[in-house]
Amino acid sequence: MTATPTPPTTPTAIIVGAGSAGMMAALTAAERGVPVLVLDAAGTVGGTLNVATGQLSAAGTLLQRRRGITDSPDAHYADIMRISRNTADPTLVRLAVDNAARTLDWLTENGMEFLPDHPVEGFAHEPYTAARYYWGPEFGRSILRVLRRAFDAQVAAGRITLSLNTALTGLVLSGRRVTAVTATGPEGERTYPATSVLLATGGYNSNPDLFRELSGHPAYGGNSYPHSTGGGLEAARRAGAALRGHENYLCSFGVVMDRPGLGTKMEFRHVHHPQDRAPWEIYVNTEGRRFVAEDEPSVDAREHALLEQPELRRYVVFDARVLRDSPPMITGRTNAELLDLFDVHPMFTAAPTLAELAAKTGLPADALAATVADYNAALDSGGPDPFGRRHRPVRLEEGPFYAIRVQGASVTSTVGLAVGADLRVLDEAGEPFENLSAAGELLGSGQLMGKSFCGGMMATPAMTFGLLYGEALATNGA
């Protein structure tokens, strides 16, 4: 599968991207007798499934029925629109949820292993009203294992021609029709005549300049798939395609990176879900001020609160008693084990006094002192917390004092290509290209989830739209 095939000299159906959307589209078309050419910039197939959590969601599935769970696409749709505050694209959400069970059932019937207690409602993201949230023990690779078996079978049968290490460089148009794609591979740039083109090249999180342009924020995290550079989006934009979702950027509630700066890697997870661990510490922004109830049960509310803070950053601030007596606050570490990280790891800081902690972290000393004093005073008086926090077990007063720097970031690309209900790419006037379609993360999380994170609403729509595209290719002709 690593050889570079001879490019076709006659037009063919081309799928650019061999991730969750592209693989599903290609194998669906090939199984129905339509030969396809698949190009991918990477040296292997799978795209972000190689690194992603692979969260899935669908209503009315075989697994739900086996467990006696009553659910429907209508309920799924209502949940997405509720969680996103109606910021998700209703047409694409409807298309995704109405067909998502077919994707989940296909995975189930083809041997995917799911975690034993799944589906669940979930709370890593805002929970659904029904248990329709699934993933496998190997995360994205659990999906890829199933996809690859079916995909490789079609490659072996000669119905899929796969060209790896081949990056899209442009689209050749005649009017509103794509007649060819250009791509650079091991043997230089080539032109591939096309009868139809599906762009499934993924997002742009590994392109810092494009990320900043489209999201309005720096790309703080560097854990993204290395080939998520926005090549398909840029090629379509040069051809006149419209983009959607700029207004829907949202960061997660944050992770502990390996170092300050941009392009850093996630190293530790702070346990911030009160359903897992009620907080003993406080969270402050770069101005030394609290900004949210630390035990706010809605992760969506906490994420939106962090989005309004400078540099999308928070500091977890606590004292010696909290470190000694509270449940573990970092996943996979006891609090005692954290002592080895303070003042050794750049994101973990300790100091004998609050003033010295402020100096070492760069937080304003007066503001931090006032924040802690206000927190303690409200606790002492028994009065309400200014942010509505309910769990306030102890004062913060016993030195040494500690701070853990946590960075909000996004692992999805918010902005994507505008498409219609048939997945054809639209221009700024809302008119479709004749034979150019798009699926997967190239559509952007801002359309599929709105200004929110809805569990399973990236990988599932990607595969589902790939399935629908492959079927349409077989029905309508390549």
Coordinates of C-alpha atoms in Angstrom, one line a residue:
M1 CA 0.0 0.0 0.0
T2 CA 3.0 2.3 0.0
A3 CA 3.7 2.2 -3.7
T4 CA 2.8 5.2 -5.9
P5 CA 0.3 4.0 -8.5
T6 CA 0.4 5.4 -12.1
P7 CA -2.2 8.2 -12.2
P8 CA -5.2 7.5 -14.4
T9 CA -5.3 9.1 -17.8
T10 CA -9.1 9.1 -18.0
P11 CA -11.3 11.0 -15.5
T12 CA -12.2 9.0 -12.4
A13 CA -13.9 9.6 -9.0
I14 CA -11.3 11.1 -6.7
I15 CA -11.4 11.2 -2.9
V16 CA -8.8 13.4 -1.3
G17 CA -8.1 12.2 2.2
A18 CA -8.0 8.7 3.7
G19 CA -9.4 9.4 7.1
S20 CA -12.7 8.5 8.6
A21 CA -14.8 10.3 6.0
G22 CA -12.6 9.4 3.0
M23 CA -12.1 5.8 3.8
M24 CA -15.9 5.3 4.4
A25 CA -16.8 7.0 1.2
A26 CA -14.2 5.0 -0.8
L27 CA -15.1 1.6 0.5
T28 CA -18.9 2.3 0.3
A29 CA -18.5 3.3 -3.4
A30 CA -16.1 0.4 -4.2
E31 CA -18.4 -2.2 -2.6
R32 CA -21.1 -1.0 -5.0
G33 CA -18.9 -1.4 -8.0
V34 CA -17.6 2.2 -8.4
P35 CA -13.8 2.4 -8.8
V36 CA -12.2 5.3 -6.9
L37 CA -8.8 7.0 -6.6
V38 CA -7.8 8.0 -3.0
L39 CA -5.0 10.5 -2.4
D40 CA -3.6 11.2 1.1
A41 CA -0.7 13.3 2.2
A42 CA 0.3 10.9 5.0
G43 CA 2.2 7.7 4.7
T44 CA -0.6 5.7 6.1
V45 CA -4.4 5.7 6.2
G46 CA -6.7 6.7 9.0
G47 CA -6.1 10.4 9.4
T48 CA -6.9 11.7 12.9
L49 CA -8.2 8.3 13.9
N50 CA -4.6 7.5 14.6
V51 CA -4.5 10.0 17.4
A52 CA -8.0 11.0 18.3
T53 CA -10.3 9.7 21.1
G54 CA -12.8 8.5 18.4
Q55 CA -15.9 9.5 20.3
L56 CA -19.2 8.4 18.6
S57 CA -22.8 9.2 19.1
A58 CA -26.0 7.9 17.5
A59 CA -29.6 7.2 18.4
G60 CA -31.7 4.1 17.6
T61 CA -28.7 1.7 17.4
L62 CA -28.4 -2.0 17.8
L63 CA -26.4 -1.5 21.0
Q64 CA -29.1 0.7 22.5
R65 CA -31.8 -1.8 21.6
R66 CA -29.9 -4.6 23.1
R67 CA -29.7 -2.7 26.4
G68 CA -33.3 -1.6 26.3
I69 CA -32.5 2.1 25.7
T70 CA -35.2 4.0 24.0
D71 CA -33.9 6.8 21.8
S72 CA -34.5 8.5 18.5
P73 CA -32.8 10.8 16.0
D74 CA -35.3 13.5 16.9
A75 CA -34.1 13.4 20.5
H76 CA -30.5 13.4 19.4
Y77 CA -31.1 16.4 17.2
A78 CA -32.9 18.3 20.0
D79 CA -29.9 17.6 22.3
I80 CA -27.4 18.9 19.8
M81 CA -29.4 22.1 19.3
R82 CA -29.9 22.5 23.0
I83 CA -26.3 22.0 23.9
S84 CA -25.1 24.3 21.1
R85 CA -27.6 26.9 21.9
N86 CA -28.9 26.6 18.3
T87 CA -25.5 27.6 16.9
A88 CA -24.9 24.4 15.1
D89 CA -26.0 24.1 11.4
P90 CA -29.5 22.5 11.6
T91 CA -29.3 21.0 8.1
L92 CA -26.0 19.2 8.7
V93 CA -27.0 18.2 12.2
R94 CA -30.2 16.7 10.9
L95 CA -28.5 14.9 8.1
A96 CA -25.9 13.5 10.6
V97 CA -28.2 12.3 13.3
D98 CA -30.8 10.8 10.9
N99 CA -28.2 8.5 9.5
A100 CA -25.8 8.1 12.4
A101 CA -27.3 4.8 13.6
R102 CA -26.4 3.2 10.2
T103 CA -22.8 4.1 10.9
L104 CA -22.8 2.7 14.4
D105 CA -24.6 -0.4 13.4
W106 CA -22.1 -0.9 10.5
L107 CA -19.2 -0.7 13.0
T108 CA -21.0 -3.1 15.4
E109 CA -21.8 -5.6 12.7
N110 CA -18.2 -5.5 11.4
G111 CA -16.7 -6.3 14.8
M112 CA -15.9 -3.0 16.6
E113 CA -15.2 -3.5 20.3
F114 CA -16.8 -0.9 22.5
L115 CA -16.2 -0.2 26.2
P116 CA -18.3 -2.6 28.2
D117 CA -20.6 0.0 29.8
H118 CA -21.3 1.9 26.6
P119 CA -23.3 3.7 25.4
V120 CA -23.4 6.3 28.2
E121 CA -24.8 9.8 28.6
G122 CA -21.3 11.1 29.2
F123 CA -20.1 14.2 31.0
A124 CA -16.6 14.8 29.5
H125 CA -18.7 17.0 27.3
E126 CA -22.2 18.3 28.1
P127 CA -24.2 15.1 28.7
Y128 CA -27.0 13.9 26.5
T129 CA -30.5 13.1 27.8
A130 CA -30.1 9.5 26.7
A131 CA -27.2 7.0 26.6
R132 CA -26.0 7.4 23.0
Y133 CA -22.3 8.1 23.5
Y134 CA -19.8 5.4 22.6
W135 CA -16.1 4.8 22.1
G136 CA -13.7 1.9 22.0
P137 CA -10.8 0.7 24.3
E138 CA -8.2 1.9 21.7
F139 CA -10.1 5.2 21.1
G140 CA -9.8 6.2 17.4
R141 CA -7.8 3.2 16.6
S142 CA -10.8 1.0 17.6
I143 CA -12.7 2.6 14.7
L144 CA -9.7 2.5 12.3
R145 CA -9.2 -1.2 12.9
V146 CA -12.7 -1.9 11.5
L147 CA -12.5 0.6 8.7
R148 CA -9.2 -0.6 7.6
R149 CA -10.2 -4.2 7.2
A150 CA -13.0 -3.2 4.8
F151 CA -10.9 -0.6 3.0
D152 CA -7.9 -2.8 2.5
A153 CA -10.2 -5.5 1.0
Q154 CA -11.3 -3.1 -1.7
V155 CA -7.7 -2.0 -2.3
A156 CA -6.7 -5.6 -2.7
A157 CA -9.7 -6.2 -5.1
G158 CA -8.5 -3.3 -7.3
R159 CA -11.6 -1.2 -6.8
I160 CA -9.7 1.4 -4.7
T161 CA -6.5 2.9 -6.0
L162 CA -4.5 4.4 -3.1
S163 CA -1.8 6.9 -3.4
L164 CA -0.1 7.8 -0.1
N165 CA 2.4 10.6 0.5
T166 CA 0.4 12.6 -2.1
A167 CA -0.7 16.1 -1.0
L168 CA -3.4 18.1 -2.7
T169 CA -2.1 21.3 -4.3
G170 CA -5.1 22.6 -6.2
L171 CA -8.4 22.1 -8.1
V172 CA -8.7 22.6 -11.8
L173 CA -12.1 24.1 -12.8
S174 CA -14.1 24.6 -15.9
G175 CA -16.9 26.9 -14.9
R176 CA -18.4 25.4 -11.8
R177 CA -17.1 21.9 -12.5
V178 CA -13.8 20.4 -11.2
T179 CA -12.1 18.7 -14.1
A180 CA -8.9 17.6 -12.3
V181 CA -7.0 17.9 -9.0
T182 CA -3.3 18.5 -8.8
A183 CA -1.2 16.9 -6.1
T184 CA 2.4 16.5 -5.1
G185 CA 3.8 13.1 -4.4
P186 CA 7.1 11.2 -4.4
E187 CA 7.5 11.8 -8.1
G188 CA 6.6 15.5 -8.1
E189 CA 3.3 17.2 -9.0
R190 CA 0.8 15.4 -11.1
T191 CA -2.6 16.2 -12.5
Y192 CA -5.4 13.7 -11.9
P193 CA -8.5 14.0 -14.2
A194 CA -11.7 13.8 -12.2
T195 CA -15.3 13.0 -12.8
S196 CA -16.1 13.9 -9.2
V197 CA -14.1 15.0 -6.2
L198 CA -14.7 14.5 -2.5
L199 CA -12.5 16.7 -0.2
A200 CA -12.0 14.9 3.1
T201 CA -8.6 16.3 4.0
G202 CA -9.4 17.0 7.6
G203 CA -8.8 20.2 9.6
Y204 CA -6.1 22.8 10.1
N205 CA -5.0 22.5 13.7
S206 CA -1.4 21.8 12.7
N207 CA -1.2 25.0 10.7
P208 CA -0.6 27.8 13.3
D209 CA -1.0 30.7 10.9
L210 CA -4.3 29.4 9.4
F211 CA -5.5 28.5 12.9
R212 CA -5.0 32.0 14.2
E213 CA -6.6 33.5 11.0
L214 CA -9.7 31.4 11.3
S215 CA -10.2 31.1 15.1
G216 CA -8.8 34.5 16.2
H217 CA -6.7 32.7 18.8
P218 CA -3.2 31.1 18.8
A219 CA -2.8 27.4 18.4
Y220 CA -1.8 26.7 22.0
G221 CA -1.9 22.9 21.7
G222 CA 0.4 20.9 19.5
N223 CA -1.3 17.5 19.9
S224 CA -3.1 17.5 16.6
Y225 CA -2.5 15.1 13.7
P226 CA 0.5 16.4 11.8
H227 CA -1.2 16.4 8.4
S228 CA -4.1 18.5 9.6
T229 CA -2.7 21.6 7.8
G230 CA -5.8 22.8 6.0
G231 CA -4.7 21.9 2.5
G232 CA -8.2 21.0 1.3
L233 CA -9.7 24.0 2.8
E234 CA -7.2 26.3 1.2
A235 CA -7.5 24.7 -2.2
A236 CA -11.3 25.0 -2.1
R237 CA -11.1 28.6 -0.9
R238 CA -8.8 29.5 -3.8
A239 CA -11.5 28.0 -6.1
G240 CA -14.2 30.2 -4.6
A241 CA -15.7 28.1 -1.9
A242 CA -17.3 29.7 1.1
L243 CA -16.3 29.1 4.7
R244 CA -18.6 28.8 7.7
G245 CA -18.3 28.7 11.5
H246 CA -15.9 31.5 12.3
E247 CA -18.1 32.7 15.2
N248 CA -18.2 29.4 16.9
Y249 CA -14.7 28.9 18.2
L250 CA -14.6 27.4 21.7
C251 CA -11.7 26.2 23.8
S252 CA -11.8 23.2 26.2
F253 CA -11.6 23.9 29.9
G254 CA -7.9 23.2 29.7
V255 CA -5.1 20.8 30.1
V256 CA -1.6 21.1 31.6
M257 CA 0.9 21.5 28.7
D258 CA 4.6 20.4 28.8
R259 CA 5.9 23.9 28.7
P260 CA 4.7 27.5 28.1
G261 CA 4.3 28.9 24.6
L262 CA 2.7 27.7 21.4
G263 CA 2.7 24.3 19.8
T264 CA 3.1 22.6 23.1
K265 CA 2.0 19.1 24.0
M266 CA -0.6 18.1 26.5
E267 CA 1.1 16.3 29.4
F268 CA -1.3 16.3 32.4
R269 CA -5.1 16.5 32.9
H270 CA -6.5 18.5 35.8
V271 CA -9.6 16.7 37.2
H272 CA -12.0 19.6 36.8
H273 CA -15.3 17.7 36.5
P274 CA -17.1 18.0 39.8
Q275 CA -18.9 14.8 39.0
D276 CA -15.5 13.1 39.4
R277 CA -14.0 15.2 42.1
A278 CA -15.5 18.2 44.0
P279 CA -12.9 21.0 43.9
W280 CA -11.0 22.2 46.9
E281 CA -8.9 24.7 45.1
I282 CA -9.8 27.9 43.3
Y283 CA -9.3 28.9 39.6
V284 CA -8.0 32.3 38.7
N285 CA -7.2 34.0 35.4
T286 CA -4.0 35.8 34.4
E287 CA -5.2 38.8 36.3
G288 CA -5.4 36.8 39.6
R289 CA -9.2 36.9 39.7
R290 CA -11.7 34.1 39.9
F291 CA -14.1 33.9 37.0
V292 CA -16.4 30.9 37.5
A293 CA -17.8 28.6 40.2
E294 CA -15.2 25.9 40.4
D295 CA -18.0 23.3 41.0
E296 CA -20.2 24.5 38.1
P297 CA -21.7 21.2 36.9
S298 CA -21.9 22.3 33.3
V299 CA -18.6 21.8 31.5
D300 CA -20.1 23.9 28.7
A301 CA -20.6 26.8 31.1
R302 CA -17.1 26.5 32.4
E303 CA -15.7 26.4 28.8
H304 CA -17.6 29.5 27.8
A305 CA -16.3 31.2 31.0
L306 CA -12.7 30.4 30.2
L307 CA -13.2 31.6 26.6
E308 CA -13.6 35.1 28.0
Q309 CA -10.4 35.0 29.9
P310 CA -7.1 36.5 28.7
E311 CA -5.0 34.0 26.8
L312 CA -7.6 31.2 27.5
R313 CA -5.6 30.4 30.7
R314 CA -6.4 29.6 34.3
Y315 CA -4.3 28.8 37.3
V316 CA -5.4 26.2 39.9
V317 CA -4.4 27.8 43.2
F318 CA -4.4 26.0 46.5
D319 CA -2.5 25.6 49.8
A320 CA -0.7 22.9 51.7
R321 CA -3.8 21.6 53.4
V322 CA -5.6 21.1 50.1
L323 CA -2.6 19.2 48.7
R324 CA -2.5 17.0 51.8
D325 CA -6.2 16.3 52.3
S326 CA -8.1 16.6 49.0
P327 CA -8.7 13.8 46.5
P328 CA -6.1 13.6 43.6
M329 CA -6.4 16.6 41.4
I330 CA -4.2 15.4 38.4
T331 CA -5.2 12.3 36.5
G332 CA -2.9 9.3 37.2
R333 CA -1.0 11.0 40.1
T334 CA -1.5 11.1 43.8
N335 CA -1.3 14.6 45.3
A336 CA 1.9 13.5 47.2
E337 CA 3.5 12.6 43.8
L338 CA 2.8 16.2 42.6
L339 CA 5.4 17.4 45.1
D340 CA 8.1 16.1 42.7
L341 CA 6.7 18.4 39.9
F342 CA 6.6 21.7 41.7
D343 CA 9.3 24.1 40.7
V344 CA 10.7 21.4 38.4
H345 CA 8.0 21.2 35.8
P346 CA 7.4 24.7 34.3
M347 CA 3.7 24.5 34.8
F348 CA 3.8 23.6 38.5
T349 CA 4.8 26.4 40.9
A350 CA 5.2 26.4 44.7
A351 CA 6.1 29.2 47.2
P352 CA 6.0 29.8 50.9
T353 CA 3.6 32.8 50.6
L354 CA 0.9 34.0 48.3
A355 CA 3.0 37.0 47.4
E356 CA 6.0 34.9 46.4
L357 CA 3.7 32.6 44.4
A358 CA 2.4 35.6 42.5
A359 CA 5.9 36.7 41.8
K360 CA 6.9 33.3 40.5
T361 CA 3.8 32.8 38.3
G362 CA 3.6 36.4 37.1
L363 CA 0.1 36.9 38.6
P364 CA -0.6 40.3 40.1
A365 CA 0.2 40.0 43.8
D366 CA -2.5 42.4 45.1
A367 CA -5.2 40.8 43.0
L368 CA -4.3 37.3 44.0
A369 CA -4.2 38.2 47.7
A370 CA -7.6 39.9 47.5
T371 CA -9.1 37.0 45.6
V372 CA -8.0 34.5 48.3
A373 CA -9.1 36.8 51.1
D374 CA -12.5 37.3 49.5
Y375 CA -12.9 33.5 49.1
N376 CA -11.9 32.9 52.7
A377 CA -14.2 35.7 54.0
A378 CA -17.2 34.4 52.2
L379 CA -16.5 30.9 53.6
D380 CA -16.1 32.2 57.1
S381 CA -19.3 34.2 57.0
G382 CA -21.3 31.3 55.7
G383 CA -22.6 33.7 53.0
P384 CA -23.1 32.8 49.4
D385 CA -20.1 32.5 47.1
P386 CA -19.9 35.4 44.6
F387 CA -19.9 32.9 41.7
G388 CA -22.4 30.5 43.3
R389 CA -19.9 27.8 44.3
R390 CA -21.3 25.3 46.8
H391 CA -18.4 23.1 47.7
R392 CA -16.1 25.1 49.9
P393 CA -14.4 22.6 52.3
V394 CA -11.5 24.6 53.7
R395 CA -9.9 28.1 53.8
L396 CA -6.8 28.7 51.7
E397 CA -4.3 29.8 54.3
E398 CA -1.7 27.2 55.1
G399 CA 1.7 27.7 53.3
P400 CA 3.3 26.7 51.1
F401 CA 1.0 27.8 48.3
Y402 CA 0.7 26.2 44.9
A403 CA -0.4 27.0 41.4
I404 CA -0.8 24.8 38.3
R405 CA -1.0 26.5 35.0
V406 CA -3.8 25.2 32.8
Q407 CA -4.3 26.1 29.1
G408 CA -7.5 26.2 27.2
A409 CA -7.1 24.8 23.7
S410 CA -9.1 23.2 20.9
V411 CA -8.3 19.9 19.2
T412 CA -10.9 20.5 16.5
S413 CA -11.0 22.9 13.6
T414 CA -13.9 25.3 14.0
V415 CA -14.2 26.8 10.5
G416 CA -15.0 24.6 7.5
L417 CA -16.3 24.5 4.0
A418 CA -19.9 25.5 3.4
V419 CA -21.9 22.6 1.9
G420 CA -25.5 21.9 1.1
A421 CA -27.7 19.0 2.2
D422 CA -26.2 16.9 -0.6
L423 CA -22.7 17.7 0.7
R424 CA -21.8 19.7 -2.4
V425 CA -19.5 22.6 -1.7
L426 CA -21.1 26.1 -1.9
D427 CA -19.6 29.4 -3.0
E428 CA -20.2 32.7 -1.2
A429 CA -23.5 33.2 -3.1
G430 CA -24.7 29.8 -1.8
E431 CA -24.5 28.2 -5.2
P432 CA -23.1 24.6 -5.4
F433 CA -20.1 23.4 -7.4
E434 CA -21.3 20.7 -9.8
N435 CA -19.1 17.8 -8.7
L436 CA -17.2 19.0 -5.7
S437 CA -18.2 17.7 -2.3
A438 CA -16.7 17.8 1.2
A439 CA -17.0 15.7 4.4
G440 CA -15.2 15.1 7.7
E441 CA -13.5 17.7 9.8
L442 CA -13.1 19.8 6.7
L443 CA -16.7 20.9 7.4
G444 CA -15.6 22.3 10.8
S445 CA -16.8 21.7 14.3
G446 CA -18.5 25.1 14.2
Q447 CA -21.1 23.7 11.8
L448 CA -21.5 20.3 13.3
M449 CA -21.4 21.2 17.0
G450 CA -21.9 25.0 17.0
K451 CA -20.2 26.9 19.8
S452 CA -20.0 23.8 22.0
F453 CA -18.5 20.4 22.2
C454 CA -21.1 17.6 21.6
G455 CA -19.8 14.1 22.2
G456 CA -19.3 12.1 19.1
M457 CA -20.3 14.9 16.7
M458 CA -17.0 14.9 14.7
A459 CA -16.1 11.2 14.0
T460 CA -19.7 10.1 13.6
P461 CA -20.8 12.7 11.0
A462 CA -17.5 12.2 9.2
M463 CA -18.1 8.5 8.7
T464 CA -21.8 9.0 8.1
F465 CA -21.3 11.6 5.4
G466 CA -18.7 9.4 3.8
L467 CA -21.2 6.6 3.7
L468 CA -23.9 8.8 2.2
Y469 CA -21.4 10.2 -0.4
G470 CA -20.3 6.7 -1.4
E471 CA -23.9 5.6 -1.8
A472 CA -24.7 8.7 -3.9
L473 CA -21.7 8.0 -6.1
A474 CA -22.9 4.5 -6.8
T475 CA -26.5 5.6 -7.4
N476 CA -25.8 8.7 -9.6
G477 CA -22.6 7.6 -11.3
A478 CA -19.1 8.7 -10.7

